[in-house]
mmCIF file of C-alpha atoms and ligand atoms in Angstrom:
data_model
loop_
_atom_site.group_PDB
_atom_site.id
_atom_site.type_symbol
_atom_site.label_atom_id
_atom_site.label_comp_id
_atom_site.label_asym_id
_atom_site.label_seq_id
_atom_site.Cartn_x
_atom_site.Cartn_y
_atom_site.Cartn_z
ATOM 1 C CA UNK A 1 -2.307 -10.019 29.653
ATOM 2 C CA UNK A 2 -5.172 -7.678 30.988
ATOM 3 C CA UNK A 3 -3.604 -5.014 28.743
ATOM 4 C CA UNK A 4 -3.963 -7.112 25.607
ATOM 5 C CA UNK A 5 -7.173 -8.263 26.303
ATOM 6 C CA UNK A 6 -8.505 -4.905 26.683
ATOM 7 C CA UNK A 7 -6.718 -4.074 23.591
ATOM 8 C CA UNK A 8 -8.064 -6.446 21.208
ATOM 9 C CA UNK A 9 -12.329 -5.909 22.949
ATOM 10 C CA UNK A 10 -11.994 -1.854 21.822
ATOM 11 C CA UNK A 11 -10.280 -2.501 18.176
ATOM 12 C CA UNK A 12 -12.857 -5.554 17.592
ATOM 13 C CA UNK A 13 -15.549 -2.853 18.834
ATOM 14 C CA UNK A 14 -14.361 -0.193 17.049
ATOM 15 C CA UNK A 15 -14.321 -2.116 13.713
ATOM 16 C CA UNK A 16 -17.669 -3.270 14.624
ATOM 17 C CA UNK A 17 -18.890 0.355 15.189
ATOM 18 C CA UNK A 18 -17.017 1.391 11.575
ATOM 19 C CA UNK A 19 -18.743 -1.782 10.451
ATOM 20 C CA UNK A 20 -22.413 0.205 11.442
ATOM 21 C CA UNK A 21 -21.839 3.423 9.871
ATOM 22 C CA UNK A 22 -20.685 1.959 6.835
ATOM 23 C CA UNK A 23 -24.064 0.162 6.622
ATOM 24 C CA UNK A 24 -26.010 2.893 7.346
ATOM 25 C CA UNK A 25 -23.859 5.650 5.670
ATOM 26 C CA UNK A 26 -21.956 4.095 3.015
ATOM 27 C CA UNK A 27 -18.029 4.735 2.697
ATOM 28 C CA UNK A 28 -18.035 8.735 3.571
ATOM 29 C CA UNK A 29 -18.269 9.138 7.504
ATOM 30 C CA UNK A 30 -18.758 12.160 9.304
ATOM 31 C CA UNK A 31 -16.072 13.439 12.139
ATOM 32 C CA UNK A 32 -19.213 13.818 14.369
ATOM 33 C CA UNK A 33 -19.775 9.857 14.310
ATOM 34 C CA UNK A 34 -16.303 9.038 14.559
ATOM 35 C CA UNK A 35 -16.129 10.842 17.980
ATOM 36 C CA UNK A 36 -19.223 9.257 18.792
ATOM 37 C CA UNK A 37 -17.770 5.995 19.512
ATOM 38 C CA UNK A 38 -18.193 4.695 23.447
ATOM 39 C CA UNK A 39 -16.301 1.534 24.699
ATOM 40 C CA UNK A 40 -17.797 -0.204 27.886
ATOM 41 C CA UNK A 41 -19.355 2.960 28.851
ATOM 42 C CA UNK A 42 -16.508 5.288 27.783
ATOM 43 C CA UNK A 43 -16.257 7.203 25.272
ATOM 44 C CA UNK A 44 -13.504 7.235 22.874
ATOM 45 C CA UNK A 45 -13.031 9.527 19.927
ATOM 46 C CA UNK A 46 -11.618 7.164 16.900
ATOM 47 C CA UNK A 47 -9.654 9.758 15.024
ATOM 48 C CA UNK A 48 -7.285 12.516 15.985
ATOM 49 C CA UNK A 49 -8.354 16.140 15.432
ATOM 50 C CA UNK A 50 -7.671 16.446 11.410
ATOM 51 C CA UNK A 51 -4.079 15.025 11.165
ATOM 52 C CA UNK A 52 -2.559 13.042 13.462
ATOM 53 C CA UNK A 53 -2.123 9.853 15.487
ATOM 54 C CA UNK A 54 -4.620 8.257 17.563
ATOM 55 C CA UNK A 55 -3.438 7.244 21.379
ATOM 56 C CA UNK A 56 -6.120 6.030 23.427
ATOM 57 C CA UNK A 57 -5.163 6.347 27.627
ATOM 58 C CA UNK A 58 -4.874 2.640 28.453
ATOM 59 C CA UNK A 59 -3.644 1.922 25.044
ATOM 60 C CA UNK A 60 0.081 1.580 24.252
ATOM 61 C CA UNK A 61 -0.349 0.881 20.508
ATOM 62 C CA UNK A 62 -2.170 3.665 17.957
ATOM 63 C CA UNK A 63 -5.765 2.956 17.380
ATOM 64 C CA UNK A 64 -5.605 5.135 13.963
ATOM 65 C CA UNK A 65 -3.299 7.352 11.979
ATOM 66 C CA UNK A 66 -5.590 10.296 9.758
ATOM 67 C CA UNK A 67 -4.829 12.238 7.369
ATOM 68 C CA UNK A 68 -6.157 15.572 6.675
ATOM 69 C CA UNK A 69 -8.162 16.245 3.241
ATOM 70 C CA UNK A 70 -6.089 19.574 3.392
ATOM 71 C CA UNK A 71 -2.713 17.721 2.718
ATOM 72 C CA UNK A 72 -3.643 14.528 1.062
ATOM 73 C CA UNK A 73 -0.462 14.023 -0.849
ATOM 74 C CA UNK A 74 1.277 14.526 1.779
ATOM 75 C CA UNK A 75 0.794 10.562 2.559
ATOM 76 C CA UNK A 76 2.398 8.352 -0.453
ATOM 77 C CA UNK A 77 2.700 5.382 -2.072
ATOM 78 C CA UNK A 78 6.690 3.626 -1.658
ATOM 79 C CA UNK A 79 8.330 2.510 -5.191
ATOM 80 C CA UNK A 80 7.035 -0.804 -3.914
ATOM 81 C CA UNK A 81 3.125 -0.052 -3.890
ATOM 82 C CA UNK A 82 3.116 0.342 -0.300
ATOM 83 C CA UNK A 83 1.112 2.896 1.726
ATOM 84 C CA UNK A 84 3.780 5.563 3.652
ATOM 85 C CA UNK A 85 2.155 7.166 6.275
ATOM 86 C CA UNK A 86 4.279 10.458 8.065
ATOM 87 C CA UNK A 87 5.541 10.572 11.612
ATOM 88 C CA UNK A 88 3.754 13.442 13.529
ATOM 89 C CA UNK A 89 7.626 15.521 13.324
ATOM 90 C CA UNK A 90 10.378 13.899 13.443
ATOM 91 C CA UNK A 91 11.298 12.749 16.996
ATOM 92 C CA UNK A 92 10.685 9.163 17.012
ATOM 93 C CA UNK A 93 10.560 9.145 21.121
ATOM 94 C CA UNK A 94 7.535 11.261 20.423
ATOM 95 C CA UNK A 95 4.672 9.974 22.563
ATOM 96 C CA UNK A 96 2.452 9.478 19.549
ATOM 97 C CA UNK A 97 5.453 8.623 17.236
ATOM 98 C CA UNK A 98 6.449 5.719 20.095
ATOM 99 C CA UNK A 99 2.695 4.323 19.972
ATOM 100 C CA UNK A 100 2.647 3.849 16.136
ATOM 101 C CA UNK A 101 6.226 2.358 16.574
ATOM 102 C CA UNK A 102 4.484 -0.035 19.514
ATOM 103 C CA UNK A 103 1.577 -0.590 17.180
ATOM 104 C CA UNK A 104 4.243 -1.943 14.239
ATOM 105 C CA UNK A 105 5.961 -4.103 17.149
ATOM 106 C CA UNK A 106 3.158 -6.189 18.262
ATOM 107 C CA UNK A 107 1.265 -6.053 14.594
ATOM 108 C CA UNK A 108 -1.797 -4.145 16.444
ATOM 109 C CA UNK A 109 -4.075 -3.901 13.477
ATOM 110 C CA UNK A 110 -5.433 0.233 13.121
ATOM 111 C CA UNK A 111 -7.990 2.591 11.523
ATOM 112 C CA UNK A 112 -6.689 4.482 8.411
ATOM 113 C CA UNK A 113 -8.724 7.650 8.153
ATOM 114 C CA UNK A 114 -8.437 10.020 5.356
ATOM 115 C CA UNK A 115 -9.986 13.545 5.032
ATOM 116 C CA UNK A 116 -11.773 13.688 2.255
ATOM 117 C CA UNK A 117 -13.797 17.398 2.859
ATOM 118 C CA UNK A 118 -14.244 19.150 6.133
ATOM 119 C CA UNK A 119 -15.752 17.081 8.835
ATOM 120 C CA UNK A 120 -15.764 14.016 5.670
ATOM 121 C CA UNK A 121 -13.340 10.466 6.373
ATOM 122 C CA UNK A 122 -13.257 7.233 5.005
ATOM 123 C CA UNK A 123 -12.294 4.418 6.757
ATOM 124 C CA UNK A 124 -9.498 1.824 5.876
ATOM 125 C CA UNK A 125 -9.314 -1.072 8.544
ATOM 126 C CA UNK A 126 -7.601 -3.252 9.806
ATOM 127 C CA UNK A 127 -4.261 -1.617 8.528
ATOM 128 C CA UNK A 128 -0.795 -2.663 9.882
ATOM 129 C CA UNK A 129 2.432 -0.933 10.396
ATOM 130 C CA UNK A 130 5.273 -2.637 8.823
ATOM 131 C CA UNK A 131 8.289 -1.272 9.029
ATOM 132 C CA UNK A 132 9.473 2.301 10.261
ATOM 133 C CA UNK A 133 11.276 4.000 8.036
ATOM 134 C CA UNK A 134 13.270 6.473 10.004
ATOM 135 C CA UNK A 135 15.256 8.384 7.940
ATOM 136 C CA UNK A 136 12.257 9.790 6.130
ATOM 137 C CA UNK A 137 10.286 9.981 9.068
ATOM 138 C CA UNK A 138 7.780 7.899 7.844
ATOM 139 C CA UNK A 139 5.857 4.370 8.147
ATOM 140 C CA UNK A 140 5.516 1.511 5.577
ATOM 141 C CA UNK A 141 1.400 0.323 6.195
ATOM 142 C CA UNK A 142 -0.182 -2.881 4.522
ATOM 143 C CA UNK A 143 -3.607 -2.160 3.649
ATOM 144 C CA UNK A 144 -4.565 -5.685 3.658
ATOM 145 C CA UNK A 145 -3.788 -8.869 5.946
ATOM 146 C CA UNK A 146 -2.255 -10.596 2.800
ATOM 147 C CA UNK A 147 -0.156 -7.514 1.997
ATOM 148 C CA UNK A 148 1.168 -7.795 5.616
ATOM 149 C CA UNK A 149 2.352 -11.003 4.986
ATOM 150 C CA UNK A 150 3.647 -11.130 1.814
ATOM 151 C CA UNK A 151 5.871 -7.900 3.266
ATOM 152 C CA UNK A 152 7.100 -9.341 6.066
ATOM 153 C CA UNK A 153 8.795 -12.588 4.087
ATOM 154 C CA UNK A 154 12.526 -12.521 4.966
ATOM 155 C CA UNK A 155 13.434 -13.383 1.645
ATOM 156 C CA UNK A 156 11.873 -10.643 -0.614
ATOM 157 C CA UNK A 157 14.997 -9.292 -2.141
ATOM 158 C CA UNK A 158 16.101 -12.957 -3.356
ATOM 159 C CA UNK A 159 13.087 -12.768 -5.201
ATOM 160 C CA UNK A 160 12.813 -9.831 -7.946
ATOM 161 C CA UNK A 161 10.229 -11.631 -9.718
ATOM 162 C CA UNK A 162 8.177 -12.569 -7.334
ATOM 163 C CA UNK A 163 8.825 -8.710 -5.709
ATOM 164 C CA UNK A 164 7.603 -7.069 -9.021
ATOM 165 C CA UNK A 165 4.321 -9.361 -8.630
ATOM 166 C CA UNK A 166 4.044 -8.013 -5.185
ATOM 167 C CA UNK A 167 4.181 -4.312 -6.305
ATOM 168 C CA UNK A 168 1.427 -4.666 -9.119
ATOM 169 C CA UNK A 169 -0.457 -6.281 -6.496
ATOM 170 C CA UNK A 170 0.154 -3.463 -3.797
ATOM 171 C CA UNK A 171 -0.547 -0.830 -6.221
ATOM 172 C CA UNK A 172 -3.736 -2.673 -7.033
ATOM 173 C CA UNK A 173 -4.610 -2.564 -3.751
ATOM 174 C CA UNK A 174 -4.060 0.962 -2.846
ATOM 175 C CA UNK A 175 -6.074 1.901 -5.897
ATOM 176 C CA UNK A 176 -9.072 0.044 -4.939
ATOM 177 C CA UNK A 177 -8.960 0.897 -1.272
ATOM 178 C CA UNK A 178 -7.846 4.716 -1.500
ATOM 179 C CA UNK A 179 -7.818 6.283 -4.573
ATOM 180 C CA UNK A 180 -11.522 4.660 -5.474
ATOM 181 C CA UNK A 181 -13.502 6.579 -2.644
ATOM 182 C CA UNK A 182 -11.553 9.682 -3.094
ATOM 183 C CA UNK A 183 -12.586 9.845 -7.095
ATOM 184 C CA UNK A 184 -16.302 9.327 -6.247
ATOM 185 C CA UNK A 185 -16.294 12.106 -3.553
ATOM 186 C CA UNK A 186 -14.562 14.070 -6.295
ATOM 187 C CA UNK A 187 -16.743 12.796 -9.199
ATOM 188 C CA UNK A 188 -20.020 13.491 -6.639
ATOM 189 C CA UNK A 189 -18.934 16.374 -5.518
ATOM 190 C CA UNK A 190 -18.642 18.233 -9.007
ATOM 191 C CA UNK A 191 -22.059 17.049 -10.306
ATOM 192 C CA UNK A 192 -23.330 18.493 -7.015
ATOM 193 C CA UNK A 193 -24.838 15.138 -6.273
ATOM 194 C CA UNK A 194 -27.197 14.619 -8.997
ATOM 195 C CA UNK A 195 -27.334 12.271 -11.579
ATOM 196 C CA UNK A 196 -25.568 13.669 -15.219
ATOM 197 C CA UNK A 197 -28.252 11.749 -17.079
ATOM 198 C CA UNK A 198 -31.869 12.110 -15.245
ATOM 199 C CA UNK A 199 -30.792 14.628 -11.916
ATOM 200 C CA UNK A 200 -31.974 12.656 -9.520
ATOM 201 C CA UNK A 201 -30.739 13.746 -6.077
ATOM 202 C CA UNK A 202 -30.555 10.906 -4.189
ATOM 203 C CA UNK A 203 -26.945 10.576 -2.922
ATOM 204 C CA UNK A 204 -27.773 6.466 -1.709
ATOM 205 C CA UNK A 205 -28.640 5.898 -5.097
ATOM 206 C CA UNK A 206 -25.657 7.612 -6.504
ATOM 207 C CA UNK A 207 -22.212 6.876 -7.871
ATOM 208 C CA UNK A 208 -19.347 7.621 -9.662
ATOM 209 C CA UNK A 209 -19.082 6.432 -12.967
ATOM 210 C CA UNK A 210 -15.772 5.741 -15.099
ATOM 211 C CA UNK A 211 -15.609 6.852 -18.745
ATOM 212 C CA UNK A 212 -12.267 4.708 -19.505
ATOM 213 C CA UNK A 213 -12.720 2.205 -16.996
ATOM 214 C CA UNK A 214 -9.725 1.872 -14.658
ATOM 215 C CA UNK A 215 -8.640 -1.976 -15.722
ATOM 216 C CA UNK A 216 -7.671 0.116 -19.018
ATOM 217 C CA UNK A 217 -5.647 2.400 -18.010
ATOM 218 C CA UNK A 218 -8.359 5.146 -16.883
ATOM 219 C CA UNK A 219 -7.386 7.527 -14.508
ATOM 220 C CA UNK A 220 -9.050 8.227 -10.940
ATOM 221 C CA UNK A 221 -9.748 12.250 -12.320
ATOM 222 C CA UNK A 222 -13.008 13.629 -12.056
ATOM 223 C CA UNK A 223 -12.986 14.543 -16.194
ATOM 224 C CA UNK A 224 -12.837 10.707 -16.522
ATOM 225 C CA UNK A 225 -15.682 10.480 -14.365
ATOM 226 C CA UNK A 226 -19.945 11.286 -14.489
ATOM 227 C CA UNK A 227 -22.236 11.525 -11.278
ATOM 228 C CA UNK A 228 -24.972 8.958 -12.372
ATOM 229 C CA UNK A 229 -27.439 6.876 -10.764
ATOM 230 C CA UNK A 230 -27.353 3.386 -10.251
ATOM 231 C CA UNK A 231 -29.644 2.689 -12.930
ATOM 232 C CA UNK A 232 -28.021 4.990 -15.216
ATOM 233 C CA UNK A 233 -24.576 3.822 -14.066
ATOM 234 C CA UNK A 234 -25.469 0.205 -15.125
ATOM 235 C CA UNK A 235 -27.085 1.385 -18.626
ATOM 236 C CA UNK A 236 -23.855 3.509 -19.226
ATOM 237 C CA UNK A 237 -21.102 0.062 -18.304
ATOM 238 C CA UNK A 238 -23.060 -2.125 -20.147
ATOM 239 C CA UNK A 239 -24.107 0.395 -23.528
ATOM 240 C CA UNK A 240 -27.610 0.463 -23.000
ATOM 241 C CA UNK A 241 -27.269 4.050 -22.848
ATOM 242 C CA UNK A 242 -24.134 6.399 -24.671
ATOM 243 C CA UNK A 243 -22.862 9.238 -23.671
ATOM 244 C CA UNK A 244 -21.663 11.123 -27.044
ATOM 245 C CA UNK A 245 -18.601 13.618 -26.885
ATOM 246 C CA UNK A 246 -21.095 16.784 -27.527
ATOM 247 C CA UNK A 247 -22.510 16.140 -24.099
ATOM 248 C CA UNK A 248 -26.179 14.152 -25.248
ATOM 249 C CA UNK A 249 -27.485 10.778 -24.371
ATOM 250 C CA UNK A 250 -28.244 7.812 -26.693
ATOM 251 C CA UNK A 251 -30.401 5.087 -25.736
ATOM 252 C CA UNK A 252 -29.487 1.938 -28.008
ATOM 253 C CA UNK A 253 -31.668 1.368 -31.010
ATOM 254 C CA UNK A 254 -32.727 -1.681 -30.021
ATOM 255 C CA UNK A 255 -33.692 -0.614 -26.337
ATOM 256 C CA UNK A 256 -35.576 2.081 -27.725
ATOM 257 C CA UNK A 257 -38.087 -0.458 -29.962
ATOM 258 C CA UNK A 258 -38.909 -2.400 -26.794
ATOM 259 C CA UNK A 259 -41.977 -2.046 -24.654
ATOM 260 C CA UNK A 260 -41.960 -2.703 -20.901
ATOM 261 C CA UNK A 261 -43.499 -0.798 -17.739
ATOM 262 C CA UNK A 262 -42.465 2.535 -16.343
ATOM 263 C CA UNK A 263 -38.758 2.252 -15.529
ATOM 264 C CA UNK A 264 -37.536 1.437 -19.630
ATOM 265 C CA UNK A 265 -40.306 4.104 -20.900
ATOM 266 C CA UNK A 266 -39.395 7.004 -18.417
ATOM 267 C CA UNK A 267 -35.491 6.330 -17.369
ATOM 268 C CA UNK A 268 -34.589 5.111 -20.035
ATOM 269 C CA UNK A 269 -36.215 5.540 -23.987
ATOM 270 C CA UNK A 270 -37.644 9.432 -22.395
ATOM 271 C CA UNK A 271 -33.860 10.631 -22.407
ATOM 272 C CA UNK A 272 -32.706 9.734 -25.802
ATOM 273 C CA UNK A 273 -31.278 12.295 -26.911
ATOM 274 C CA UNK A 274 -31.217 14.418 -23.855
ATOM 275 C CA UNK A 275 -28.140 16.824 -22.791
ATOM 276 C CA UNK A 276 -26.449 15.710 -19.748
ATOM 277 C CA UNK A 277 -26.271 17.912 -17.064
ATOM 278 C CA UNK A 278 -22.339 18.994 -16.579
ATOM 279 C CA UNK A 279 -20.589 20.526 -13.681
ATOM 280 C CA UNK A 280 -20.728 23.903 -12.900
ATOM 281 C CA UNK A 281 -16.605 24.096 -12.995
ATOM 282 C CA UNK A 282 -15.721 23.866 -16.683
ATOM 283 C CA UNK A 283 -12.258 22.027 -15.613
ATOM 284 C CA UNK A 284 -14.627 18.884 -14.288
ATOM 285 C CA UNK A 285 -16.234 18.302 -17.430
ATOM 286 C CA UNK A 286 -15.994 14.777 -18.760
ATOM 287 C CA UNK A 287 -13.022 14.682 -21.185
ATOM 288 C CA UNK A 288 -14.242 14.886 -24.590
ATOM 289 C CA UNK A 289 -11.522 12.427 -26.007
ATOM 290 C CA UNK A 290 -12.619 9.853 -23.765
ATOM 291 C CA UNK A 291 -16.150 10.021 -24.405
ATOM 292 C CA UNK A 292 -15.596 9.543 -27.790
ATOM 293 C CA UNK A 293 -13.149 6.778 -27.123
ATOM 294 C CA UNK A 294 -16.156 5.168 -25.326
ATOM 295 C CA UNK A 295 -19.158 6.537 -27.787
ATOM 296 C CA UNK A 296 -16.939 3.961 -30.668
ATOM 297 C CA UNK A 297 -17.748 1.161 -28.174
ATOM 298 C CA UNK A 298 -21.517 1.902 -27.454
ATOM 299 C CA UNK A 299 -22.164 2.086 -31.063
ATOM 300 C CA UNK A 300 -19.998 -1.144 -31.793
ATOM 301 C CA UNK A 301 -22.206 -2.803 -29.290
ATOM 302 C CA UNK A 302 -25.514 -1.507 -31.152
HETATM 303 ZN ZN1 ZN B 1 -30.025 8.699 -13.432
#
């Protein structure tokens, strides 16, 4: 039972630690602070060199499964909204292969990584292994406690509804936990990490925002997506400020009449009618269409 113990003190820490960074960092962690990580005065790198599976000596379940930002397809979502994550080859009495495999048997909860730039992860935790699936090589992983549940009901097939529910709900999931942080790094990353409407530079302050907001069918692509600052992010969600399709900013009439202190004169009322600043690669421009599509709704709300 010493084993176990000692198991469930380094994941609690290691969340803990993840917890840390996050605070201080935000979602994008460096490979530098991941291997920083020390356990009762040992040190124990979190994440496997780029790709790969996690074993930690004393350990017989993973600790975390990465994936490289080189290959990030190469990890996919199941026709029923789960997370697949690849064997490392295809010999499942692989040493690291048999730890995952151990990990799935006694529902060890792990650290997803992905590689998001060189050196750049975010963290997804606790995960779970569900089910191996050996034919492809591959395992089934719930990205939430819930979905680990709801997966591991013995009656799923007897229950197509209920199983089609489960799938939206997966997909939902996966969205908000994997595809979000990888479409602000993208979003961020064109605009060179300045704000498309004022260019400030402060990356804490920044974000990514939609054009065609994802709860209506917009896509996680950086041309349905503007670097802006929080300020600017709000004005643009809630049409005190428009973006129009020729790339220049409106400030709603009615904003633009009131008087208040520094923040509504300069940030806001000083760029009407200023020209956003777009990314340097013309392919990461914000989609025209869907500016427009959004322009009808900022003047509707004017
Ligand atoms: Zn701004």
């Amino acid at each position: 039972m010493a084993a176990n113990d000692f198991d469930e003190r380094l994941r609690a820490s290691a969340f803990a630690y993840l917890d840390r960074l996050k605070a201080i960092h935000g979602e994008f962690l460096s490979h530098v602070d991941l291997k920083a990580f020390t356990f009762e005065d040992r040190h124990v790198s979190l994440l496997q060199h780029m790709r790969g599976i996690r074993v930690v000596s004393g350990l017989d379940a993973a600790l975390s499964i990465t994936t490289s930002f080189k290959s990030p397809y190469e990890d996919e979502i199941g026709p029923d909204g789960y997370f697949r994550y690849k064997w490392q080859g295809k010999d499942e009495d692989a040493y690291d292969n048999r730890s995952l495999l151990r990990a799935m048997r006694d529902q060890r909860p792990l650290i997803y990584f992905e590689g998001v730039a060189s050196g750049v992860y975010t963290a997804t935790y606790p995960v779970w292994i569900m089910h191996s699936e050996a034919d492809q090589h591959r395992v089934v992983v719930a990205l939430t406690e819930d979905l680990q549940w709801q997966r591991s009901t013995p009656d799923l097939l007897q229950h197509p509804v209920d199983l089609a529910a489960r799938q939206r709900y997966a997909e939902r999931i996966v969205r908000q936990r994997l595809h979000q942080p990888r479409f602000s790094r993208q979003v961020l990353q064109a605009y060179g990490y300045r704000c498309t409407v004022c260019r400030l530079r402060r990356r804490e302050l920044l974000e990514a925002a939609h054009i065609k907001d994802d709860a209506q069918g917009g896509r996680p692509v950086v041309t349905n997506g503007m670097a802006m600052c929080a300020i600017h992010h709000r004005a643009f969600d809630t049409n005190v400020l428009g973006v129009r399709p020729d790339y220049v900013v409106e400030i709603r009439a009615d904003v633009m009449k009131d008087q208040d202190g520094p923040t509504l004169r300069y940030a806001l009322q000083g760029l009407d009618r200023a020209r956003i600043v777009l990314p340097r690669r013309p392919e990461a421009h914000p989609d025209r269409n869907l500016l427009e599509e959004r322009y009808h709704g900022f003047k509707a709300a004017g």
